[in-house]
CSV table of C-alpha atoms in Angstrom, one decimal:
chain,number,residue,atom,x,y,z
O,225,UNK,CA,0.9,8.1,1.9
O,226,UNK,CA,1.1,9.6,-1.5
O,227,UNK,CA,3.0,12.5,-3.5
O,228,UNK,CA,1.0,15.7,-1.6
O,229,UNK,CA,2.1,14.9,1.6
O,230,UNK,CA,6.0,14.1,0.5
O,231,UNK,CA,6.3,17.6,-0.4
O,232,UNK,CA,6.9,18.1,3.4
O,233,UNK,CA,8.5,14.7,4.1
O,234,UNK,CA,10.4,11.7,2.5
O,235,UNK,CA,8.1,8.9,1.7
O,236,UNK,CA,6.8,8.7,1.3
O,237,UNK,CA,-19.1,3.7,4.6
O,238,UNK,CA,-22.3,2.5,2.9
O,239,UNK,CA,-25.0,-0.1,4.3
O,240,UNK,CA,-23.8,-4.1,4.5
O,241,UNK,CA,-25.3,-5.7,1.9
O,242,UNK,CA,-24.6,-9.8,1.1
O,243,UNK,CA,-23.6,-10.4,-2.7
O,244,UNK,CA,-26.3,-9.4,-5.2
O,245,UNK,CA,-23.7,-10.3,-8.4
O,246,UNK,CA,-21.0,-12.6,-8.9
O,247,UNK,CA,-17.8,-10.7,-8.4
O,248,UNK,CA,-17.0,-11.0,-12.5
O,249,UNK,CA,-20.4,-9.6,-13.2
O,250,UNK,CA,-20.3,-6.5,-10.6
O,251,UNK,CA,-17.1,-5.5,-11.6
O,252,UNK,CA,-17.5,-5.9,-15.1
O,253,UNK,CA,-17.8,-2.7,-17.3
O,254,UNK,CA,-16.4,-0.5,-19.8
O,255,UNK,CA,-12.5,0.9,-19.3
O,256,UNK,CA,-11.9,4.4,-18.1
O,257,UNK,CA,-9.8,7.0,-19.9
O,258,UNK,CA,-8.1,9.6,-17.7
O,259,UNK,CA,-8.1,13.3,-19.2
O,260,UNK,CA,-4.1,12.5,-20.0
O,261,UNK,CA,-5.5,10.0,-22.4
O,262,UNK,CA,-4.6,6.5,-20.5
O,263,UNK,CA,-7.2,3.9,-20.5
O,264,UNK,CA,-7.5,2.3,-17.7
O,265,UNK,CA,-9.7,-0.8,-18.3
O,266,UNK,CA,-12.2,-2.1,-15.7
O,267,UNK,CA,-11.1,0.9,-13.1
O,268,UNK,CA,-14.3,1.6,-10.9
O,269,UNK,CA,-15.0,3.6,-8.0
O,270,UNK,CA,-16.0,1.1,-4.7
O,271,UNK,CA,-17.1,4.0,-2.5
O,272,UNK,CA,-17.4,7.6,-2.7
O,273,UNK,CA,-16.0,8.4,0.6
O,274,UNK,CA,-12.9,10.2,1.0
O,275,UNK,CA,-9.9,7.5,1.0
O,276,UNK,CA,-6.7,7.7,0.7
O,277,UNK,CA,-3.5,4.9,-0.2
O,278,UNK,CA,-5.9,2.3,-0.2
O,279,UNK,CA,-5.5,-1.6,1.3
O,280,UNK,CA,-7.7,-4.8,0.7
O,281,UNK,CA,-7.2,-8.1,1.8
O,282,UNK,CA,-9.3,-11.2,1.9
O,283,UNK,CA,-10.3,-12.3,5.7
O,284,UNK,CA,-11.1,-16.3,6.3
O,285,UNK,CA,-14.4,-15.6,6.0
O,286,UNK,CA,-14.4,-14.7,2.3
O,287,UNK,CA,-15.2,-11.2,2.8
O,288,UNK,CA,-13.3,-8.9,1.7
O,289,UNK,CA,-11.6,-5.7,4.1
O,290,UNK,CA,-10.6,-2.4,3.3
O,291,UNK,CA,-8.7,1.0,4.5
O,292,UNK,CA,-6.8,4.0,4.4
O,293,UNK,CA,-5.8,7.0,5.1
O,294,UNK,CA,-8.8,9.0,6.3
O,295,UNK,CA,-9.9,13.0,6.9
O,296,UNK,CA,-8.3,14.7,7.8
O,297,UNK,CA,-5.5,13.7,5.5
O,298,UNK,CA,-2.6,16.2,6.8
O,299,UNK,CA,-4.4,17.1,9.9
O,300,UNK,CA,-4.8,15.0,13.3
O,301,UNK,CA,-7.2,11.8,12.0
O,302,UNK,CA,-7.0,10.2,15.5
O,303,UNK,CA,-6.3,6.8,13.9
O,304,UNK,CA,-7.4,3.4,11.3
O,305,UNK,CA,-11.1,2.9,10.4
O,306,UNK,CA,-11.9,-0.2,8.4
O,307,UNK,CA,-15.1,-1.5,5.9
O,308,UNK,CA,-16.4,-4.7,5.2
O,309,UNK,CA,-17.9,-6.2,2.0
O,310,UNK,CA,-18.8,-9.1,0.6
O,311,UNK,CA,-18.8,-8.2,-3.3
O,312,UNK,CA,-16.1,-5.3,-3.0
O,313,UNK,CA,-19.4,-3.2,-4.2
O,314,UNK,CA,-21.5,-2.5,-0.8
O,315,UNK,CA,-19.1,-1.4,2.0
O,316,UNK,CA,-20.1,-1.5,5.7
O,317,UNK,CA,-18.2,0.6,8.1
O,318,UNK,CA,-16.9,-1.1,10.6
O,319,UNK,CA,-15.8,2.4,12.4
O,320,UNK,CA,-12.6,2.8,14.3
O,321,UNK,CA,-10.7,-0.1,15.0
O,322,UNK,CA,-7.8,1.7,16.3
O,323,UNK,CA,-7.2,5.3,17.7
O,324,UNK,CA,-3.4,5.9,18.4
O,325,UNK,CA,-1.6,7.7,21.5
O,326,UNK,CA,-1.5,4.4,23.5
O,327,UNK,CA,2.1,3.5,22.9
O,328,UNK,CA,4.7,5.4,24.2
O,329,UNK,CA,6.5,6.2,21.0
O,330,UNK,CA,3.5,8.0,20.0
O,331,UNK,CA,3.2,10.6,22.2
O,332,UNK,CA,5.4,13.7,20.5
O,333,UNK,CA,2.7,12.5,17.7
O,334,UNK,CA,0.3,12.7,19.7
O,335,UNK,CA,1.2,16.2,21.2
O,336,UNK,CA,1.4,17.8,17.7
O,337,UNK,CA,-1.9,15.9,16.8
O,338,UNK,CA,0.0,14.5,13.3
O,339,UNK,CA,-1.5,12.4,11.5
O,340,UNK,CA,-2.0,8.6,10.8
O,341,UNK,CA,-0.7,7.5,7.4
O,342,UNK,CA,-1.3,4.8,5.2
O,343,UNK,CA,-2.5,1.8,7.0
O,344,UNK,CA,-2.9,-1.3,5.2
O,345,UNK,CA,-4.7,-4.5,6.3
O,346,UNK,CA,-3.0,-8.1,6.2
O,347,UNK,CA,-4.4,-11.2,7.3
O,348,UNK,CA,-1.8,-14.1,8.2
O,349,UNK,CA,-1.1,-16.5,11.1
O,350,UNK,CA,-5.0,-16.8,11.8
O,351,UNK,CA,-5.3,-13.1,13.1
O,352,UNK,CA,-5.0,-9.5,11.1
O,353,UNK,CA,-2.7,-6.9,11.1
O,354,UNK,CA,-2.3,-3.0,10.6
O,355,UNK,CA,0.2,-1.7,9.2
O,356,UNK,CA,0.9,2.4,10.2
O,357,UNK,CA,2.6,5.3,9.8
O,358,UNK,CA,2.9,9.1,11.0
O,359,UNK,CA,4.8,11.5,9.7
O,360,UNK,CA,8.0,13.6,11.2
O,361,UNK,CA,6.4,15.3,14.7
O,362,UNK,CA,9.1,18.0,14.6
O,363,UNK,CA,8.6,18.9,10.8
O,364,UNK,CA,11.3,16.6,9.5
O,365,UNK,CA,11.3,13.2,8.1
O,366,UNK,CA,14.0,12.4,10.3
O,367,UNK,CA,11.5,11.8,13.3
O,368,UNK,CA,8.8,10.0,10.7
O,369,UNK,CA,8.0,6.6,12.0
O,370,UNK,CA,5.8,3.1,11.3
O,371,UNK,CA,4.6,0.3,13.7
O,372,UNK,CA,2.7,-3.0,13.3
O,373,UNK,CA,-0.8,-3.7,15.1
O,374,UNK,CA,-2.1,-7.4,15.7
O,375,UNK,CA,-5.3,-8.4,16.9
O,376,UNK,CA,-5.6,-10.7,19.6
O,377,UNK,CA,-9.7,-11.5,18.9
O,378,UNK,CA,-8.6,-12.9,15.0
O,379,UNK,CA,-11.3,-10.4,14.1
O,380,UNK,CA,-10.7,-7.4,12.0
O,381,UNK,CA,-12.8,-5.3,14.8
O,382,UNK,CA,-9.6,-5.9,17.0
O,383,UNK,CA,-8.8,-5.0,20.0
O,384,UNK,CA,-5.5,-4.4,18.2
O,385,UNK,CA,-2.1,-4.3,20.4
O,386,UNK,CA,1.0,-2.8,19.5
O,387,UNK,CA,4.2,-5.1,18.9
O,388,UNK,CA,6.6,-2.9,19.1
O,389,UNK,CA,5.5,0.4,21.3
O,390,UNK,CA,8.2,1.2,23.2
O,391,UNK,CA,10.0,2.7,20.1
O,392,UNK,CA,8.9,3.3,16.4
O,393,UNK,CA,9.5,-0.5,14.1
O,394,UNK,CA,10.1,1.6,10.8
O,395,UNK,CA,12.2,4.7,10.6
O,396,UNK,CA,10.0,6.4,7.7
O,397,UNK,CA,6.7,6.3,6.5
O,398,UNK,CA,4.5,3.7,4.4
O,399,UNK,CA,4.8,0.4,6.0
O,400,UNK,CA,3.7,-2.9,4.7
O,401,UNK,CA,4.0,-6.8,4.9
O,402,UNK,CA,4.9,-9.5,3.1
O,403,UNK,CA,4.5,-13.1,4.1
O,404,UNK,CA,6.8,-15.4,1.7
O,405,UNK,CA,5.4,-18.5,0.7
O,406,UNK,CA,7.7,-20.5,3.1
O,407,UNK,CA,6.1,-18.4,6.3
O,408,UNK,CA,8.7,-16.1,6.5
O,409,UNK,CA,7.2,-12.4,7.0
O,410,UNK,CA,8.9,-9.2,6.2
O,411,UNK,CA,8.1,-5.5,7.1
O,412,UNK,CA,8.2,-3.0,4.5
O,413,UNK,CA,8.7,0.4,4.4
O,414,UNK,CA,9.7,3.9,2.3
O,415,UNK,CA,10.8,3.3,-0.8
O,416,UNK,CA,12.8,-0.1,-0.5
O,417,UNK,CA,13.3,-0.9,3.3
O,418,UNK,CA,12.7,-4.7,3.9
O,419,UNK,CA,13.4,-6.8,7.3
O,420,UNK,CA,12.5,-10.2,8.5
O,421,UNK,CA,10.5,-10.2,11.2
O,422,UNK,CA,11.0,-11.8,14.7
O,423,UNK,CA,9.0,-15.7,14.5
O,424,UNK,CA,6.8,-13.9,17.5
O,425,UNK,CA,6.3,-10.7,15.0
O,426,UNK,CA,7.8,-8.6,18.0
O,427,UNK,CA,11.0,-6.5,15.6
O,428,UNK,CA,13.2,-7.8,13.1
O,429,UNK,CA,15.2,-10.7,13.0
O,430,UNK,CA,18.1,-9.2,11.4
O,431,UNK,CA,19.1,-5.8,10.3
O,432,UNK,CA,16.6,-4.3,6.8
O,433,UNK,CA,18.4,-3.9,3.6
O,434,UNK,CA,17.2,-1.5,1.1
O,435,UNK,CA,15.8,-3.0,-2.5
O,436,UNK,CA,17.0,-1.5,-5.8
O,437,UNK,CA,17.1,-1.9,-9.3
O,438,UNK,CA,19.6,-3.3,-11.9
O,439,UNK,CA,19.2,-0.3,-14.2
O,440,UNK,CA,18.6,3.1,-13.3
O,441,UNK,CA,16.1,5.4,-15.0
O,442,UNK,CA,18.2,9.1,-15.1
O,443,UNK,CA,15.2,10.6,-17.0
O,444,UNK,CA,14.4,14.0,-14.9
O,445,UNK,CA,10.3,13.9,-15.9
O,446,UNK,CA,10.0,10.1,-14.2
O,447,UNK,CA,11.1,11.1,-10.5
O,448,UNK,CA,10.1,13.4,-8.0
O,449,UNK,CA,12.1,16.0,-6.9
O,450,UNK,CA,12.5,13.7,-3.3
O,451,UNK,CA,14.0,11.1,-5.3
O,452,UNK,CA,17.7,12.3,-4.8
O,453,UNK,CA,17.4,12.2,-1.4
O,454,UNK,CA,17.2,8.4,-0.9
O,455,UNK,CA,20.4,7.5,-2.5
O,456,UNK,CA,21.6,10.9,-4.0
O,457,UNK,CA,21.7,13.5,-6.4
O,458,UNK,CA,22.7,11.2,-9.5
O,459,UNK,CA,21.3,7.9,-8.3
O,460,UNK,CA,18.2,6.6,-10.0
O,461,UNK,CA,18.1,2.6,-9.1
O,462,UNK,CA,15.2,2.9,-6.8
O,463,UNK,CA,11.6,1.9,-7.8
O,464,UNK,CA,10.1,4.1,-6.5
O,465,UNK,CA,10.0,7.1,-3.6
O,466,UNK,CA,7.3,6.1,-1.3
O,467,UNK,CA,4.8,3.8,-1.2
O,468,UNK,CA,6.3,0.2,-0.9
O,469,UNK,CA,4.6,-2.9,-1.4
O,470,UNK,CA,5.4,-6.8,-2.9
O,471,UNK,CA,3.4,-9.6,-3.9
O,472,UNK,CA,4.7,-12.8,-5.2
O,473,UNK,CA,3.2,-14.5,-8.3
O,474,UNK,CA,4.4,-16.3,-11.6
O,475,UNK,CA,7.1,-17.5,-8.8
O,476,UNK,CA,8.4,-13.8,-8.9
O,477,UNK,CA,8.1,-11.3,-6.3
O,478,UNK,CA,6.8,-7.8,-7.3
O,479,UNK,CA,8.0,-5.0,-6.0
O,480,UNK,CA,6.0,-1.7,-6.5
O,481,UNK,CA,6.6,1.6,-5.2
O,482,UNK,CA,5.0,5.1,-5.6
O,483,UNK,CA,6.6,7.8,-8.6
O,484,UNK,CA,6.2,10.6,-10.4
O,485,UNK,CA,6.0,9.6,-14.1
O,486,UNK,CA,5.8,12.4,-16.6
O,487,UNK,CA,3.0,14.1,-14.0
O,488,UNK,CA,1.2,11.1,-13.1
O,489,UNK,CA,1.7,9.9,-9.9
O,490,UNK,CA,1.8,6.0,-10.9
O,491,UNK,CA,2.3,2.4,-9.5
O,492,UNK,CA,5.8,1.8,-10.5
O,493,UNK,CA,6.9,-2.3,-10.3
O,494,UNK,CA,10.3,-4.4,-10.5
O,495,UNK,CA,10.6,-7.9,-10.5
O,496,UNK,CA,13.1,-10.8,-8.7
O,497,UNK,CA,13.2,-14.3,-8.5
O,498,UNK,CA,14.7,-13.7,-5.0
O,499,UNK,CA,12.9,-11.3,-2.1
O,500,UNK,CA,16.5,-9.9,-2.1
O,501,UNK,CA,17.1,-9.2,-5.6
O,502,UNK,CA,18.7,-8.8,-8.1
O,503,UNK,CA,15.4,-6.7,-9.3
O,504,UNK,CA,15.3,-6.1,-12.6
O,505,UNK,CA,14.6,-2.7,-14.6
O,506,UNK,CA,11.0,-0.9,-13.2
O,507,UNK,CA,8.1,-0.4,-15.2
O,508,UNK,CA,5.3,1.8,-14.8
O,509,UNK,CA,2.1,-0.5,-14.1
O,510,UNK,CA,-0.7,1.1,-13.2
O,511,UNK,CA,-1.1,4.5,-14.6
O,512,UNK,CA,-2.0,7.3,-11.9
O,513,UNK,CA,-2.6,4.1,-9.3
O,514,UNK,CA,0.3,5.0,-7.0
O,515,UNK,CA,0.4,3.8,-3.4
O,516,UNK,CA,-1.4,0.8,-4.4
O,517,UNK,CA,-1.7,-2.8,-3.1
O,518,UNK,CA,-2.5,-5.4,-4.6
O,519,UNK,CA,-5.0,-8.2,-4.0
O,520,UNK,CA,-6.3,-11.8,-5.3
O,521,UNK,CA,-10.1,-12.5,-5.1
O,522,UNK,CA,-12.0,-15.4,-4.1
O,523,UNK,CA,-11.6,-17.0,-7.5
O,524,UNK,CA,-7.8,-16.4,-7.7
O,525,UNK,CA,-7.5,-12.8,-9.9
O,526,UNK,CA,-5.2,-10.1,-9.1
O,527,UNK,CA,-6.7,-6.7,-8.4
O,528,UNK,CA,-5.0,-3.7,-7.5
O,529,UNK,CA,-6.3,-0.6,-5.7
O,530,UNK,CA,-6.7,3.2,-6.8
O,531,UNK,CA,-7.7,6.2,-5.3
O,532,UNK,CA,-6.4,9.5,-7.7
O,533,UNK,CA,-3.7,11.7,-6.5
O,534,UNK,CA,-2.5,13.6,-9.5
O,535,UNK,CA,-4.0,16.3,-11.6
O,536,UNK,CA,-5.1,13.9,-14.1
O,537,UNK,CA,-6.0,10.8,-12.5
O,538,UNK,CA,-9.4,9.8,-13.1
O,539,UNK,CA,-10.7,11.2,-9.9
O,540,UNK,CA,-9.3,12.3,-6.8
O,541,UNK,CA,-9.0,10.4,-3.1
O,542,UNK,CA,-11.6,8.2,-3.6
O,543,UNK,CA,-11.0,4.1,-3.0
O,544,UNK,CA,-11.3,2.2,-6.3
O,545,UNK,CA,-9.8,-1.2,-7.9
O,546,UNK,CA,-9.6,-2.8,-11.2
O,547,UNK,CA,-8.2,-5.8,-12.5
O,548,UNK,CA,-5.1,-6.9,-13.4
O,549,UNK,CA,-3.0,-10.2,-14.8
O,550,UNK,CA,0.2,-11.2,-16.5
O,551,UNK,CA,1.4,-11.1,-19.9
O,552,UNK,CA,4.0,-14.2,-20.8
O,553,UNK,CA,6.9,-12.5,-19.6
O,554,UNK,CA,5.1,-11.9,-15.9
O,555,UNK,CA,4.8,-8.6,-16.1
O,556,UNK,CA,1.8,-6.7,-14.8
O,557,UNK,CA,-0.6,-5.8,-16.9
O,558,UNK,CA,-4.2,-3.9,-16.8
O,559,UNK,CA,-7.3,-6.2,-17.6
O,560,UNK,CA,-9.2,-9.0,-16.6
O,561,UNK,CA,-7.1,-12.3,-16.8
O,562,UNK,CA,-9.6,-12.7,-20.4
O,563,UNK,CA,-8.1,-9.1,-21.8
O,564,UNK,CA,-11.3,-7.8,-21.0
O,565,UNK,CA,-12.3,-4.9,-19.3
């Protein structure tokens, strides 16, 4: 979910409208500077409804998807809503597409109506999936948990089932996926949990493995105070503490997780020529962007998405992207693929 929430756990709709603008030209537009003095170029807001730990993908019809964490953020939220666009400007709610309490791992959620964290929306195999996650039902993160939703109508709408719902999939929060260009998909979660998945996407293939970085960052002002608690008091080689996320690109994968950088809750990335690692020292990507994903467009461009969750940030739990690309070493960088806002 994002850095408000972790302070009590480890962690971690407009009318349709068809496409007035090209994409380029919508989104074009001058860069945004955040009170902390970090411009963020091309940043815009893509609907001013309250959204947290946004997710987009791009469905086979060329439209594009989104969601989130909805209201009420750390009260019972009942479950994933979804929207629909075709220029990532004019949003149509598609409502509720899932409402948990149906599996039986759910129900000491359920009974102490926690909430439902951080979905994100994946399309792969000719059908999409949900991502989700709920946070510790007896006040810890020890009883946090994340499951996987597919739907069996190939339609974003659902009906969605649950592959795993005898028991929780993910023992923390802030699940993801990752499908590898050979076909291979991975579950994500926390702040560096990675597993193979099952050919039928049922559980894991083999046991997850945590993710770290070659070179640890010891500086106290770029970690949050639940940082120690993943692989102790002195050990720094994480990317991140919540948030967890990969894309592959450049023939790297990208590995980004949620931190506290200095204040700013920010997108924080390492890189690997392997999904296992070695991943190389983190850098802080997107400014105040933390619990990100990120996205390619129709036309090929990497986006990422925003929504504000520190005292600085350009503006607070509302869904925005802006556009990214790489400079020659394959790093992430902010701008159009032009260095253009």
């Amino acid at each position: 979910m994002a850095n408000t929430k972790s302070h009590m756990f480890i962690a971690s709709p407009l009318l349709f409208a068809f496409l007035i603008l090209p994409i380029g030209a919508a989104l074009a537009g001058g860069g945004h500077q955040t009170p902390d003095g970090i411009r963020l170029p091309g940043l815009r807001k893509v609907m001013d409804s309250p959204l947290r730990d946004p997710s987009i993908c791009v469905g086979p019809d060329g439209e594009y998807y989104l969601t989130g964490t909805v209201e009420p953020f750390y009260g019972f939220n009942e479950g994933i809503k979804v929207w629909r666009s075709r220029d990532l400007s004019h949003w149509e709610s598609l409502g509720f597409v899932f409402k948990y309490g149906g599996s039986p791992w759910h129900k000491p959620y359920l009974e102490k109506s926690m909430s439902l964290w951080a979905p994100e929306i994946h399309y792969l195999r000719g059908t999409f999936w949900l991502t989700y996650s709920m946070p510790g039902w007896d006040g810890t993160a020890k009883t946090s948990g994340s499951g996987l939703l597919k739907s069996v109508s190939g339609k974003a709408v659902g009906p969605y089932v649950d592959m795993h719902p005898n028991e929780r999939l993910g023992d923390e929060i802030d699940a993801s996926l990752f499908e590898d260009t050979d076909g291979k998909v991975y579950f994500l979660w926390h702040s560096g949990k990675i597993a193979q998945m099952k050919p039928d996407m049922s559980g894991f293939a083999d046991p997850y493995r945590w993710l770290r970085t070659t070179k640890s960052d010891p500086d106290p002002k770029h970690h949050s105070g639940l940082c120690q608690l993943i692989f102790g008091k002195n050990s720094f080689d994480h990317v991140g503490y919540e948030g967890m996320f990969i894309f592959k690109a450049n023939g790297r994968y990208y590995l980004d997780c949620s931190e506290m950088i200095d204040g700013r809750y920010s997108c924080m990335v390492a890189e690997s020529r392997s999904i296992y690692g070695p991943y190389e020292e983190r850098y802080e990507a997107i400014p105040h962007g933390g619990h990100n994903t990120f996205f390619q467009d129709e036309r090929g461009s990497w986006w990422s998405t925003y929504f504000g969750s520190d005292a600085t940030a350009e503006w607070s739990e509302r869904p925005g992207i802006l556009p990214i690309h790489f400079d020659k070493h394959g790093h992430v960088v902010l701008g159009s693929h032009k260095g253009k806002p």
